[in-house]
């Protein structure tokens, strides 16, 4: 009797155990393992990864809004109204510390994007090229290189001294070109600013070579959406004009810009995606957001919104929290040459006593696309480089400047293109779009006073002028050295 | 169950017995002294012989004994009686023994004779946990057992308390113990997605708890292997007893009031202070705070605390029926509870049913089952700012009640809500140049919802076979199914956007459902055998457990018609919300061998091998052994020789060592490196989403225990003293790689170590027992030292933030888990009114804010700029100048409980205390912030004239550094030591003779006070606080948290 029971129980135990052992190694139900090249196992997974790189870049913490916000509010065009330290208040007051949320988060998101690009490039070499074929693989890798370059540029813009300071010999950021996927020792000293710029140019040159000249829906019909939300040849070239301008390499700006700007008005890109100014600037900020002026934008949909406290409209428009409003006493707002009839003033709307910017008009969940780069910037980049090379009477420079002005204000015509007038045009044209700080930095200009915040001199590039490096990087990267 | 086991053991003795004396037959009845009812199952033994019997269901017994022999009557829960045989009829009445704990104790996968135990096990009776205004039994455990720390983090109803047994055992995993209810590992933690707590354990009605055993050392917990490191809490619910059905009803009602809230400025004081601050900032031309006018034409003076807080009213009733026959026993109970919190709209509504039945089919087969079901509504209108992650919510009620300006009103004079028409924040009324982004709490309290509903079903069935008296085979299958539904709605009245003068509502609704289903299947074989003086008991077992989670939901925004307030209405946008899917699996084999020689020497050994799906593919299995020994010295001859027996009635030395693991809180797929998918303009994306680790294994805890239990004066005083050291290695840390490595998440790595060591002391005494007056006391105290011995190579410390914003805690090698990370200061400069901070070198750095610019200067009067070594302008920062300020987890915790009985009156008085820790009172930074925020009245002591010695610096509008908002400072940090009068319960039992006539067994009426008094130097509402919930690394932070209220209840319990 006893034996029988023991045997029955024993059998029950053994059978139940043997049936269940595979449960110790469960399959992932909602994600893809990173082992054995699983993310590169099918063409659709690889394409999804390409979109994933843009999504990382387009995070609300980065190009999806906050990068532009930080660049704009660090300068003098805005007054903070909420004193909220998680929505760029310290950037506005120039009091960020290494542990300020914006300093930590932008750094982390840039490098997360860079690592995704690195992992993708590595994985394409090992697994992916064989799956999609080398032609497609080249395109994809070019997109990764473009996004990596843009991310490194953003880091230099916020965390480092200008290239003009000792030709970039100052400390830059850690330069990482190999993907990291597991626990390991990742201490790495920063490269110099010049070395990081060199890598950006290397990536953009490679991307220019690798990328398709345009995306098509069918045959030769341009796919306007893809051409706005994905990088193609001209996207890479356009970014080079921004990068070379930041480096003060005027000849290179001209060389690159000439590839995508015709010699005379109306200025357009002669090859690839035909970049051109829109007749009305308002069209750029309207659905479907895919004009040929939009070189690159971050798209949003109701299922992929910029997220809380990230959206441009949430900061600059009154449709959200209204974190910032226009500084009525800034140089921009007191500029007598900015005509009252200028179409760009149409974006400035009184909301009570405050003036807000309505380029991004939609309220929560803020589905207006976030501009990363517009064609008018390329035109002004080229103009500025030409004036630096040839002086304010450069004919093409004058034409370029007038092209941007006339589009919004046909009544004002520049006879000469002084650098000051080009800077001012940029200030007017890109209000809210995140170029103002980059301009101050590369030109070595102090940050003007605003509201109750004093002017910040360039001085020794201390942390009130440029951002300090991420506190987490300083703590966990023993070789960072700053 | 216990009784069953005990009786079977007596049967065992009987079978083994061969002695037979010259005797006659004696009959009698055993009754219960208290209610006179028959008492079945009482063991009746002849002293000195091995003969015995049991009383039957009518309490009757028959035994053969000789005159002059002594009959010994024993029954669990009753005082043992010895009667010398003198006639043929013996009727006895047995007195219930509430002061002595039962002789049988529940241990892992079985029961054990108390005397065989060599582990460190604390017992708490269920009756100690009832009649208290709690939402879960854990809240009532505070101060009840040595080595157990219970901290109730806030007064949001049904929040899980911080439950630590012998200190913090982990950094990143949970340090909360394993909770096993009637053999089934229960879900624990907060399952609410709303703004009230949703403690999974609220399904256990304290009235249903028979006994709680808290297993502390490895000897007791190693049988739980990979889950035993944090200690194990075994809960045994009530079962039926043989006899007539007993119906009992327990009902109370209570009222909870806010307690020790900070005093804030009234409107006049506020306006005066801010006007002074505005003038000091040079902003008088643009900025002004002024009186508003209410409907009566008087100045507005709003007490925002009255808008947010209320008196919470609570009702609770439990009815139970239990009884049984020889073969079948049953217990059934129902609970209805409706408790209101001190925050308006916060409510805990509970309905639960429990039923169990045990049936002994024959000598061999016993079967039984248990089923309990709970429906639990956790209601709240909006965030209190007190749950983990919420400390800085701009709509947190606890914060709004303090910082909103008293010169603003919740309503305009026309009765509409006072709102800023531009953004829906609170309107600034007549104030000038002030921008407020905080919400008007009146709106959310009236119109919002953040509700949660939990349906929780727990059940088990078992089959037990005893093919031979010494063999027990048991198979148990149990389920724990918990379903949580959230219903959140944010109104359109203060959530809207304005664009070009067009107002669009931004109302939103969230709803999701999550199912958590666990099954457990245990198979055990128990062998008990005695050979002469050797007693052996062997347990072998197998356990499997699997947990599945599944969740889905949606969020919708922009109402089609602002009149709607449910998610099923029309909205513009739809998104998914609260999706989850996963499964884990644990398979184990275990064994335990108990041996004792002559009840003098005791040995226990356990082993367990666990395989768990959460771990890396290279580390699926772990092995957890333990060994323990005991020595009952009073049984040694020399003990009598030295006369120690005159003092000590028992004295048992105990020691144990073992290795246990911790995986509590580890994600189901924590070891996997993954790519997750999302969208980019409608196109699917795939991107790295988690960093994996194939080597991920258990955290390992090696526990050593030495202690002794003793009894003095025939066990009138019993106590235990224990020393323990618990070395935890392989702590799973989220390895903080440099962010520039770009990893999707910080990898989980077994790295780092810490230890807890300490001493526990527990004393129970019957201080006075003379007829009508009795006084029983329990005193327990435990000291624990927690020390981190290693973190990540090359990294000396890891910092932690509260709600992702303010870093206030640091884990540092050489420090304790969750130490405070604080900047030091040196008061206020009497000459300038500047706040003086101390930099890392201890030098004084003066801080001035002029309204536009911040200055940090060395030396008074703003003379020398504070420079770095490189000569650039410097500022005080936490990263450069903060320091490890000390532990935020108490070093000493304990309780002191006194129960008095005088005639029909009884009173219980429980004190709890926690000592040796700091609390960062971040709320005080809020309360002295010089933005528009209202301040505590302590700000009135601020500097105004040179030479004045003041507590607070010169007030300058916009200054949020001098007060400690920008980084945590020592002037907002306090010792948290406290002594609380936790509960006083006063009861009166109606006289029996009165009740018997109407067929009622007993009636007791009582009043209870909870949190009546707290003695502490901590200035905040409650030093027993945790803004970050049960997280290990962020204790001791009081940031905008709603403190515990004070509760008075009155009730009655009735048995018939």
Coordinates of C-alpha atoms in Angstrom, one line a residue, chain A residues 72 77-78 326 332-333 338 348 357 359-360 374 426-434:
Chain A
X72 CA 16.0 79.0 -28.7
X77 CA 14.0 85.9 -27.7
X78 CA 11.9 84.4 -24.9
X326 CA 8.1 86.5 -26.7
X332 CA 14.5 91.0 -32.6
X333 CA 11.2 92.5 -31.4
X338 CA 11.3 94.0 -39.6
X348 CA 3.2 86.2 -33.4
X357 CA 4.5 81.9 -31.5
X359 CA 4.3 78.2 -36.0
X360 CA 3.1 75.0 -34.3
X374 CA 14.6 74.1 -43.7
X426 CA 18.1 84.1 -39.5
X427 CA 16.8 85.5 -36.2
X428 CA 13.5 86.4 -37.8
X429 CA 13.2 83.4 -40.0
X430 CA 14.0 80.7 -37.5
X431 CA 12.4 82.0 -34.4
X432 CA 11.5 79.0 -32.3
X433 CA 13.3 76.6 -34.6
X434 CA 16.4 76.2 -32.6

